[in-house]
Short mmCIF file of C-alpha atoms in Angstrom, two decimals:
data_model
loop_
_atom_site.label_atom_id
_atom_site.label_comp_id
_atom_site.label_asym_id
_atom_site.label_seq_id
_atom_site.Cartn_x
_atom_site.Cartn_y
_atom_site.Cartn_z
CA MET A 1 76.23 39.80 10.70
CA LYS A 2 73.71 41.74 12.75
CA ARG A 3 71.55 42.15 9.65
CA PHE A 4 71.50 38.37 9.06
CA ILE A 5 70.45 37.79 12.69
CA GLN A 6 67.63 40.34 12.34
CA THR A 7 66.49 38.76 9.07
CA GLY A 8 66.55 35.32 10.66
CA LEU A 9 64.56 36.62 13.61
CA VAL A 10 61.88 38.07 11.30
CA VAL A 11 61.62 34.76 9.40
CA ALA A 12 61.40 32.83 12.67
CA LEU A 13 58.70 35.12 14.01
CA ALA A 14 56.77 34.90 10.74
CA SER A 15 57.03 31.11 10.81
CA ALA A 16 55.80 31.03 14.38
CA GLY A 17 52.85 33.27 13.40
CA MET A 18 52.02 30.96 10.51
CA ALA A 19 52.22 27.92 12.77
CA GLN A 20 49.78 29.53 15.18
CA ALA A 21 47.42 30.83 12.47
CA ALA A 22 43.94 29.52 13.16
CA THR A 23 42.03 27.34 10.71
CA GLU A 24 39.07 29.32 9.41
CA LEU A 25 35.89 27.28 9.04
CA VAL A 26 33.31 28.82 6.71
CA ILE A 27 29.85 27.69 7.81
CA ALA A 28 26.75 28.15 5.64
CA THR A 29 23.60 28.27 7.72
CA VAL A 30 19.94 29.32 7.71
CA ASN A 31 18.63 32.46 9.42
CA ASN A 32 16.45 30.62 11.93
CA GLY A 33 16.44 31.46 15.65
CA HIS A 34 18.40 28.42 16.86
CA MET A 35 21.13 29.02 14.26
CA ILE A 36 21.39 32.68 15.28
CA GLU A 37 21.82 31.51 18.89
CA MET A 38 24.57 29.11 17.82
CA GLN A 39 26.46 32.01 16.27
CA LYS A 40 26.19 33.97 19.53
CA LEU A 41 27.79 31.02 21.32
CA THR A 42 30.77 30.97 18.92
CA PRO A 43 33.15 32.35 21.63
CA PHE A 44 32.63 29.20 23.75
CA PHE A 45 33.78 26.98 20.89
CA GLU A 46 36.69 29.23 19.88
CA LYS A 47 37.92 29.48 23.47
CA ALA A 48 37.98 25.68 23.75
CA ASN A 49 39.53 25.41 20.26
CA PRO A 50 41.89 28.42 19.86
CA ASP A 51 43.27 26.94 16.64
CA ILE A 52 39.85 27.23 14.91
CA LYS A 53 38.00 30.40 13.90
CA LEU A 54 34.39 30.30 12.71
CA LYS A 55 33.13 32.42 9.83
CA TRP A 56 29.36 32.44 9.37
CA VAL A 57 27.45 32.86 6.12
CA THR A 58 23.81 33.25 7.21
CA LEU A 59 21.20 33.01 4.47
CA GLU A 60 17.44 32.91 4.02
CA GLU A 61 16.23 29.31 3.57
CA GLY A 62 15.67 29.34 -0.20
CA THR A 63 18.95 31.14 -0.87
CA LEU A 64 20.85 28.75 1.40
CA ARG A 65 19.54 25.76 -0.53
CA GLN A 66 20.55 27.25 -3.87
CA ARG A 67 24.03 28.26 -2.68
CA VAL A 68 24.98 24.98 -0.99
CA THR A 69 23.50 22.83 -3.77
CA THR A 70 25.46 24.70 -6.43
CA ASP A 71 28.64 24.64 -4.35
CA ILE A 72 28.56 20.93 -3.57
CA ALA A 73 27.53 19.85 -7.08
CA THR A 74 30.35 21.88 -8.68
CA LYS A 75 32.87 21.09 -5.90
CA GLY A 76 33.23 24.83 -5.45
CA GLY A 77 34.75 24.54 -1.97
CA GLN A 78 33.14 27.75 -0.70
CA PHE A 79 31.97 26.14 2.54
CA ASP A 80 33.63 23.82 5.07
CA VAL A 81 30.40 23.07 6.93
CA MET A 82 26.95 23.20 5.35
CA THR A 83 23.52 23.32 6.95
CA ILE A 84 21.43 20.86 4.95
CA GLY A 85 18.02 19.27 5.35
CA LEU A 86 16.67 15.78 5.73
CA TYR A 87 15.91 15.89 1.99
CA GLU A 88 19.49 16.45 0.80
CA ALA A 89 21.31 14.16 3.26
CA PRO A 90 20.43 10.73 1.74
CA ILE A 91 20.67 11.96 -1.87
CA TRP A 92 24.04 13.66 -1.40
CA SER A 93 25.58 10.89 0.71
CA LYS A 94 24.61 8.35 -1.97
CA LYS A 95 26.32 10.53 -4.60
CA GLY A 96 29.49 10.63 -2.49
CA TRP A 97 29.21 14.39 -1.93
CA LEU A 98 29.43 14.23 1.87
CA LYS A 99 31.99 12.95 4.38
CA PRO A 100 30.73 10.62 7.12
CA ILE A 101 30.42 12.14 10.59
CA ALA A 102 33.11 10.67 12.85
CA THR A 103 31.20 9.93 16.06
CA ASP A 104 32.64 8.48 19.26
CA ALA A 105 31.22 7.05 22.52
CA ALA A 106 31.05 10.50 24.15
CA TYR A 107 28.92 11.83 21.30
CA ASP A 108 26.37 9.04 21.92
CA VAL A 109 24.83 8.58 18.48
CA ASP A 110 22.26 6.16 19.97
CA ASP A 111 20.75 9.12 21.84
CA ILE A 112 19.57 10.64 18.53
CA LEU A 113 15.85 10.06 17.87
CA PRO A 114 15.53 7.04 15.51
CA ALA A 115 13.36 8.79 12.88
CA ILE A 116 15.96 11.56 12.51
CA ARG A 117 19.03 9.31 12.69
CA ASN A 118 17.68 6.92 10.05
CA GLY A 119 16.97 9.80 7.71
CA LEU A 120 20.57 11.04 7.96
CA SER A 121 22.27 7.68 7.50
CA TYR A 122 23.38 5.85 4.38
CA GLU A 123 24.61 2.25 4.48
CA GLY A 124 24.76 2.41 8.27
CA LYS A 125 26.89 5.57 8.47
CA LEU A 126 25.78 9.00 9.69
CA TYR A 127 26.46 11.62 6.98
CA ALA A 128 24.99 14.67 8.70
CA ALA A 129 24.48 15.50 12.39
CA PRO A 130 21.11 16.93 13.45
CA PHE A 131 21.18 20.39 15.00
CA TYR A 132 17.45 20.44 15.54
CA GLY A 133 14.59 18.26 14.36
CA GLU A 134 10.93 18.98 13.87
CA SER A 135 7.55 17.81 12.77
CA SER A 136 4.55 20.07 12.32
CA MET A 137 1.66 20.71 14.70
CA LEU A 138 -1.17 23.10 15.48
CA MET A 139 -0.28 26.00 17.75
CA TYR A 140 -3.23 28.06 18.91
CA ARG A 141 -4.45 30.72 21.31
CA LYS A 142 -6.22 28.89 24.14
CA ASP A 143 -7.74 32.16 25.41
CA LEU A 144 -9.37 32.83 22.02
CA ALA A 145 -10.63 29.24 21.76
CA ASP A 146 -12.21 29.54 25.21
CA LYS A 147 -13.76 32.87 24.24
CA ALA A 148 -15.22 31.27 21.07
CA GLY A 149 -16.52 28.33 23.11
CA ILE A 150 -14.44 25.86 21.10
CA LYS A 151 -12.46 22.95 22.53
CA ILE A 152 -9.57 21.83 20.34
CA PRO A 153 -8.90 18.09 20.78
CA ASP A 154 -5.39 16.60 20.79
CA GLN A 155 -6.02 15.43 17.21
CA PRO A 156 -8.27 18.00 15.53
CA THR A 157 -9.80 17.79 12.08
CA TRP A 158 -9.44 20.54 9.48
CA ALA A 159 -13.21 21.10 9.75
CA GLN A 160 -12.83 21.89 13.48
CA VAL A 161 -9.88 24.14 12.77
CA LYS A 162 -11.82 26.03 10.11
CA GLU A 163 -14.70 26.63 12.54
CA PHE A 164 -12.30 28.14 15.09
CA ALA A 165 -10.56 30.24 12.41
CA GLU A 166 -13.88 31.77 11.36
CA LYS A 167 -14.95 32.56 14.94
CA ALA A 168 -11.57 33.96 16.01
CA ASN A 169 -10.95 36.05 12.89
CA ASP A 170 -11.05 39.72 13.91
CA PRO A 171 -8.99 41.85 11.50
CA LYS A 172 -10.19 45.11 13.09
CA GLY A 173 -8.96 43.83 16.45
CA GLY A 174 -5.64 42.84 14.86
CA VAL A 175 -6.18 39.07 15.07
CA TYR A 176 -6.36 36.74 12.07
CA GLY A 177 -8.04 33.36 12.33
CA MET A 178 -5.30 31.38 10.59
CA CYS A 179 -1.65 31.89 9.69
CA LEU A 180 -0.13 29.50 7.14
CA ARG A 181 2.84 29.58 4.80
CA GLY A 182 2.29 31.22 1.42
CA LYS A 183 5.80 32.06 0.24
CA PRO A 184 6.74 29.89 -2.76
CA GLY A 185 9.36 27.18 -2.32
CA TRP A 186 9.53 23.42 -1.92
CA GLY A 187 10.62 23.94 1.68
CA ASP A 188 8.35 26.95 2.21
CA ASN A 189 4.68 26.78 1.20
CA MET A 190 5.00 23.27 -0.25
CA ALA A 191 6.23 21.79 3.05
CA PHE A 192 2.88 22.66 4.59
CA LEU A 193 0.75 22.12 1.47
CA THR A 194 2.12 18.62 0.85
CA THR A 195 0.95 17.56 4.31
CA LEU A 196 -2.47 19.06 3.55
CA VAL A 197 -2.56 17.10 0.28
CA ASN A 198 -1.42 13.92 2.06
CA THR A 199 -4.18 14.09 4.67
CA ASN A 200 -6.72 14.70 1.87
CA GLY A 201 -5.63 11.37 0.36
CA GLY A 202 -3.20 12.70 -2.27
CA GLN A 203 0.41 12.16 -3.27
CA TRP A 204 3.10 13.66 -5.48
CA PHE A 205 3.64 10.62 -7.74
CA ASP A 206 1.94 7.27 -8.24
CA MET A 207 3.86 3.97 -8.42
CA LYS A 208 4.71 4.65 -12.09
CA TRP A 209 6.21 8.05 -11.12
CA GLN A 210 3.35 9.86 -12.86
CA PRO A 211 2.66 13.25 -11.19
CA GLN A 212 -0.70 13.33 -9.39
CA ILE A 213 -1.13 17.09 -8.96
CA ASP A 214 -4.19 17.69 -11.15
CA THR A 215 -6.31 15.26 -9.13
CA LYS A 216 -9.22 15.49 -6.67
CA PRO A 217 -7.16 15.33 -3.42
CA TRP A 218 -4.98 18.23 -4.61
CA HIS A 219 -8.01 20.23 -5.71
CA ASP A 220 -9.71 19.60 -2.35
CA ALA A 221 -6.60 20.58 -0.39
CA ILE A 222 -5.66 23.72 -2.34
CA ASN A 223 -9.23 25.03 -2.59
CA PHE A 224 -9.58 24.60 1.18
CA TYR A 225 -6.25 26.37 1.77
CA VAL A 226 -7.00 29.33 -0.51
CA ASP A 227 -10.50 29.68 0.97
CA ILE A 228 -9.45 29.63 4.64
CA MET A 229 -6.58 32.04 4.02
CA LYS A 230 -8.54 34.52 1.92
CA LYS A 231 -11.30 34.65 4.52
CA ASN A 232 -9.28 34.33 7.73
CA GLY A 233 -5.59 34.93 6.91
CA PRO A 234 -3.42 38.03 7.24
CA PRO A 235 -2.99 40.35 4.24
CA GLY A 236 -0.03 39.53 2.01
CA ALA A 237 0.03 35.89 3.17
CA SER A 238 1.55 34.78 -0.17
CA ALA A 239 4.84 36.37 1.00
CA ASN A 240 4.89 34.70 4.43
CA SER A 241 6.93 31.67 5.44
CA PHE A 242 8.12 30.42 8.84
CA ASN A 243 9.86 33.56 10.12
CA GLU A 244 7.10 35.94 9.00
CA ASN A 245 4.37 33.84 10.62
CA LEU A 246 6.46 33.45 13.76
CA ALA A 247 6.68 37.24 14.05
CA LEU A 248 2.89 37.55 13.53
CA PHE A 249 2.13 34.91 16.15
CA ASN A 250 4.51 36.43 18.69
CA GLU A 251 2.78 39.78 18.20
CA GLY A 252 -0.56 38.16 19.04
CA LYS A 253 -1.91 38.46 15.49
CA CYS A 254 -2.61 34.75 14.82
CA ALA A 255 -5.35 32.71 16.48
CA MET A 256 -3.85 29.57 14.97
CA TRP A 257 -0.75 28.49 13.12
CA VAL A 258 0.13 25.09 11.65
CA ASP A 259 3.88 24.91 11.20
CA ALA A 260 7.15 23.49 12.50
CA THR A 261 7.13 22.16 16.06
CA ILE A 262 10.39 24.05 16.63
CA ALA A 263 8.33 27.27 16.70
CA ALA A 264 6.93 26.25 20.08
CA SER A 265 10.14 27.13 21.90
CA PHE A 266 9.92 30.69 20.53
CA ILE A 267 6.19 31.38 20.94
CA SER A 268 6.28 30.08 24.53
CA ASP A 269 9.22 32.32 25.45
CA PRO A 270 7.99 35.50 27.20
CA LYS A 271 11.12 37.34 26.07
CA GLN A 272 10.03 36.89 22.46
CA SER A 273 6.28 36.33 22.55
CA LYS A 274 3.50 38.62 23.78
CA VAL A 275 1.19 35.61 24.05
CA ALA A 276 3.58 33.10 25.65
CA ASP A 277 1.17 32.29 28.49
CA LYS A 278 -1.85 31.89 26.19
CA VAL A 279 -0.57 29.20 23.80
CA ALA A 280 -1.72 25.58 23.54
CA TYR A 281 -0.69 22.75 21.22
CA ALA A 282 -2.33 19.92 19.30
CA GLN A 283 -1.36 17.49 16.54
CA ALA A 284 -1.50 18.68 12.93
CA PRO A 285 -5.12 18.61 11.71
CA VAL A 286 -6.38 15.67 9.63
CA ALA A 287 -8.94 15.33 6.83
CA VAL A 288 -9.48 12.03 4.97
CA THR A 289 -6.53 10.18 6.54
CA PRO A 290 -3.99 10.79 9.32
CA LYS A 291 -1.22 9.60 6.99
CA GLY A 292 1.29 12.31 6.18
CA ALA A 293 -0.65 15.00 8.07
CA ASN A 294 2.51 16.17 9.82
CA TRP A 295 5.94 16.45 8.30
CA LEU A 296 9.38 15.30 9.41
CA TRP A 297 12.39 17.55 9.04
CA SER A 298 15.73 18.35 10.57
CA TRP A 299 18.39 20.96 9.95
CA ASN A 300 21.75 19.25 10.01
CA LEU A 301 25.44 20.04 9.79
CA ALA A 302 27.43 18.24 7.12
CA ILE A 303 30.91 18.30 5.60
CA PRO A 304 31.24 18.47 1.80
CA ALA A 305 33.57 15.82 0.34
CA SER A 306 35.68 18.61 -1.16
CA SER A 307 36.52 20.04 2.28
CA THR A 308 40.23 20.30 3.14
CA LYS A 309 39.49 21.14 6.79
CA ASP A 310 37.92 17.85 7.79
CA GLU A 311 39.40 17.62 11.31
CA ALA A 312 38.29 21.12 12.34
CA ALA A 313 34.87 20.63 10.74
CA GLN A 314 34.31 17.35 12.60
CA LYS A 315 35.24 19.06 15.89
CA PHE A 316 32.78 21.87 15.32
CA ILE A 317 29.90 19.60 14.25
CA LYS A 318 30.36 17.32 17.24
CA TRP A 319 30.32 20.36 19.55
CA ALA A 320 27.24 22.00 17.99
CA THR A 321 25.12 18.82 17.95
CA SER A 322 26.19 17.34 21.29
CA LYS A 323 24.36 16.87 24.60
CA GLU A 324 26.84 19.36 26.06
CA TYR A 325 25.81 22.05 23.56
CA ILE A 326 22.16 21.65 24.60
CA GLN A 327 23.28 22.04 28.24
CA LEU A 328 25.21 25.18 27.27
CA VAL A 329 22.17 26.79 25.62
CA ALA A 330 20.08 25.89 28.69
CA LYS A 331 22.65 27.51 30.97
CA GLU A 332 22.95 30.66 28.85
CA THR A 333 19.33 31.29 27.83
CA GLY A 334 17.13 28.72 29.59
CA TRP A 335 15.77 25.22 28.94
CA ASN A 336 12.79 26.59 27.01
CA THR A 337 15.18 27.83 24.27
CA VAL A 338 17.24 24.69 23.61
CA PRO A 339 17.22 23.12 20.12
CA THR A 340 14.84 20.16 20.26
CA GLY A 341 13.79 17.22 18.13
CA THR A 342 17.16 15.49 18.05
CA ARG A 343 18.02 13.73 21.31
CA LYS A 344 16.09 11.42 23.63
CA SER A 345 18.02 12.84 26.60
CA THR A 346 16.53 16.31 26.02
CA TYR A 347 12.97 15.01 26.42
CA ALA A 348 13.98 12.92 29.44
CA ASN A 349 15.48 15.92 31.24
CA PRO A 350 13.24 17.08 34.15
CA GLU A 351 14.39 20.70 33.74
CA PHE A 352 13.28 20.67 30.11
CA GLN A 353 9.98 18.97 30.93
CA LYS A 354 9.28 21.62 33.57
CA VAL A 355 9.41 24.55 31.13
CA ALA A 356 8.48 22.99 27.79
CA LYS A 357 4.68 22.72 27.75
CA PHE A 358 4.99 21.71 24.11
CA ALA A 359 7.40 18.78 24.65
CA ASP A 360 4.84 15.95 24.61
CA ALA A 361 3.01 17.25 21.53
CA GLU A 362 6.30 17.86 19.71
CA LYS A 363 7.77 14.41 20.41
CA LYS A 364 4.46 12.71 19.57
CA ALA A 365 4.42 14.49 16.20
CA ILE A 366 8.04 13.58 15.40
CA ASP A 367 7.57 9.95 16.45
CA SER A 368 4.39 9.60 14.38
CA ALA A 369 5.85 10.92 11.11
CA ASN A 370 6.83 8.09 8.77
CA PRO A 371 8.71 9.08 5.57
CA ASN A 372 8.35 5.51 4.27
CA ASP A 373 4.54 5.45 4.51
CA SER A 374 3.12 8.95 4.30
CA THR A 375 0.37 8.68 1.68
CA LEU A 376 -2.95 6.84 1.49
CA PRO A 377 -2.28 5.40 -1.99
CA LYS A 378 1.09 3.64 -2.21
CA SER A 379 3.92 5.95 -3.34
CA PRO A 380 7.35 5.09 -4.79
CA TYR A 381 9.20 7.82 -2.91
CA VAL A 382 10.54 8.39 0.61
CA GLY A 383 9.55 11.62 2.36
CA VAL A 384 6.50 13.13 4.01
CA GLN A 385 6.49 16.73 2.73
CA TYR A 386 8.85 16.06 -0.18
CA ALA A 387 9.89 13.23 -2.48
CA ALA A 388 13.54 12.31 -1.95
CA ILE A 389 14.58 12.42 -5.61
CA PRO A 390 16.92 15.02 -7.16
CA GLU A 391 14.21 16.30 -9.52
CA PHE A 392 11.90 17.23 -6.67
CA GLN A 393 13.68 20.46 -5.84
CA ALA A 394 12.88 22.02 -9.24
CA ILE A 395 9.37 20.57 -9.28
CA GLY A 396 8.62 21.72 -5.74
CA VAL A 397 9.77 25.28 -6.46
CA ALA A 398 7.70 25.49 -9.67
CA VAL A 399 4.58 24.07 -8.01
CA GLY A 400 5.11 26.36 -5.00
CA GLN A 401 5.07 29.37 -7.31
CA GLN A 402 1.76 28.29 -8.79
CA MET A 403 0.20 27.73 -5.35
CA SER A 404 1.39 31.14 -4.18
CA ALA A 405 -0.10 32.72 -7.31
CA ALA A 406 -3.42 31.00 -6.56
CA LEU A 407 -3.35 32.32 -2.99
CA SER A 408 -2.71 35.87 -4.15
CA GLY A 409 -5.50 35.59 -6.76
CA LYS A 410 -3.27 35.91 -9.81
CA VAL A 411 -4.54 32.58 -11.15
CA THR A 412 -7.39 30.23 -10.22
CA VAL A 413 -6.73 27.04 -8.27
CA ASP A 414 -7.69 25.01 -11.35
CA GLN A 415 -5.21 26.92 -13.52
CA ALA A 416 -2.45 26.62 -10.91
CA LEU A 417 -2.86 22.84 -10.58
CA LYS A 418 -3.05 22.30 -14.33
CA THR A 419 0.15 24.29 -14.92
CA ALA A 420 1.87 22.54 -12.00
CA GLN A 421 0.91 19.12 -13.40
CA THR A 422 2.35 19.99 -16.83
CA THR A 423 5.59 21.27 -15.28
CA ALA A 424 6.00 18.17 -13.11
CA GLU A 425 5.36 15.84 -16.07
CA ARG A 426 7.99 17.64 -18.14
CA GLU A 427 10.62 17.40 -15.35
CA MET A 428 9.93 13.70 -14.71
CA LYS A 429 10.19 12.87 -18.42
CA LYS A 430 13.43 14.82 -18.60
CA GLY A 431 14.67 12.83 -15.60
CA GLY A 432 13.99 9.58 -17.46
CA TYR A 433 11.29 8.27 -15.11
CA TYR A 434 9.02 7.53 -18.06
CA LYS A 435 8.61 8.47 -21.73
#
């Protein structure tokens, strides 16, 4: 009898343990500073939600894209929450690959900046919640500009930028005139280069979906890029993307950097940046046209349709993208480190305005980016620094490899553009856009 009681007790205890077992959420995310900070704040979420445990899979940007795209397309079920971009959100929601985000009054979806919210919605429903949003802008050393006798206007031209790069370039002194992305990838070097092509009057595809890579605007843009980087860029620039250039800038090795507005919160933070008190900001430089000179992007949290942990995933996403989360980051590490580019209330906050010298330039850049009208000639696609079609990912990667090869001197610009054009034509024919 005693044995049966003991056995029953063991079963009861085991059952109780199972009942209390926490739901494990596997979250795929990118290795950017704000995401790393979110992971550090995990204990706050887990304390408020003891029935949920978070498991992080942190990946470099290109690897993240490959992993989550493969997983969602094959319904692999590896991840419960995915970090995806503004590019994937409309394509994947249209395919039925994502679950809608269940927002409520407390979440205040109307507080999300319209450009970002529209890009993450399909048929009026939000399918991904923005963790941080960004455009691109010029970040530069005001002290070096003053020393060179150059005044950078709020909206500089690429000619003005080039003049400053040449005057500030001092490799022996450890300062390079210009830092730009060179690492191949549609979201790496091609994010920047597409905006450079746009402002030179170019586009990815014409209204018949014919690739427009081997054209004058592309030649003008890429020749300018290769020239300015070879003369005034750091060595090994073809391997640098956002994080590498951020590290260079923070070390005081870049006179200028055109990249994501989100970088401003890091380079202006004295805990991270040696030049925090010497930085100034301007809009992304323009050439032939202001159209498409600065990109629009956001990193967002989404739930794959295959997820079996929908309730826990919704809870986490609402927490991580809420006004309260931004307040938490401000309390823990300061208002100059909060994720920006998502909520109107952040920019309206006096505490944020006090510390964020970059706030006005950042919001102006985000508000001015228009994914529906980003090229001088009319284009059939949505997107500033990408074309929101499934085929673009493969095309962007292939073209990015050619541009990186041109930067490193392995091929000429002419060869790179010709090869890129051929590759793009082949992919678009395969996709059935034309014969």
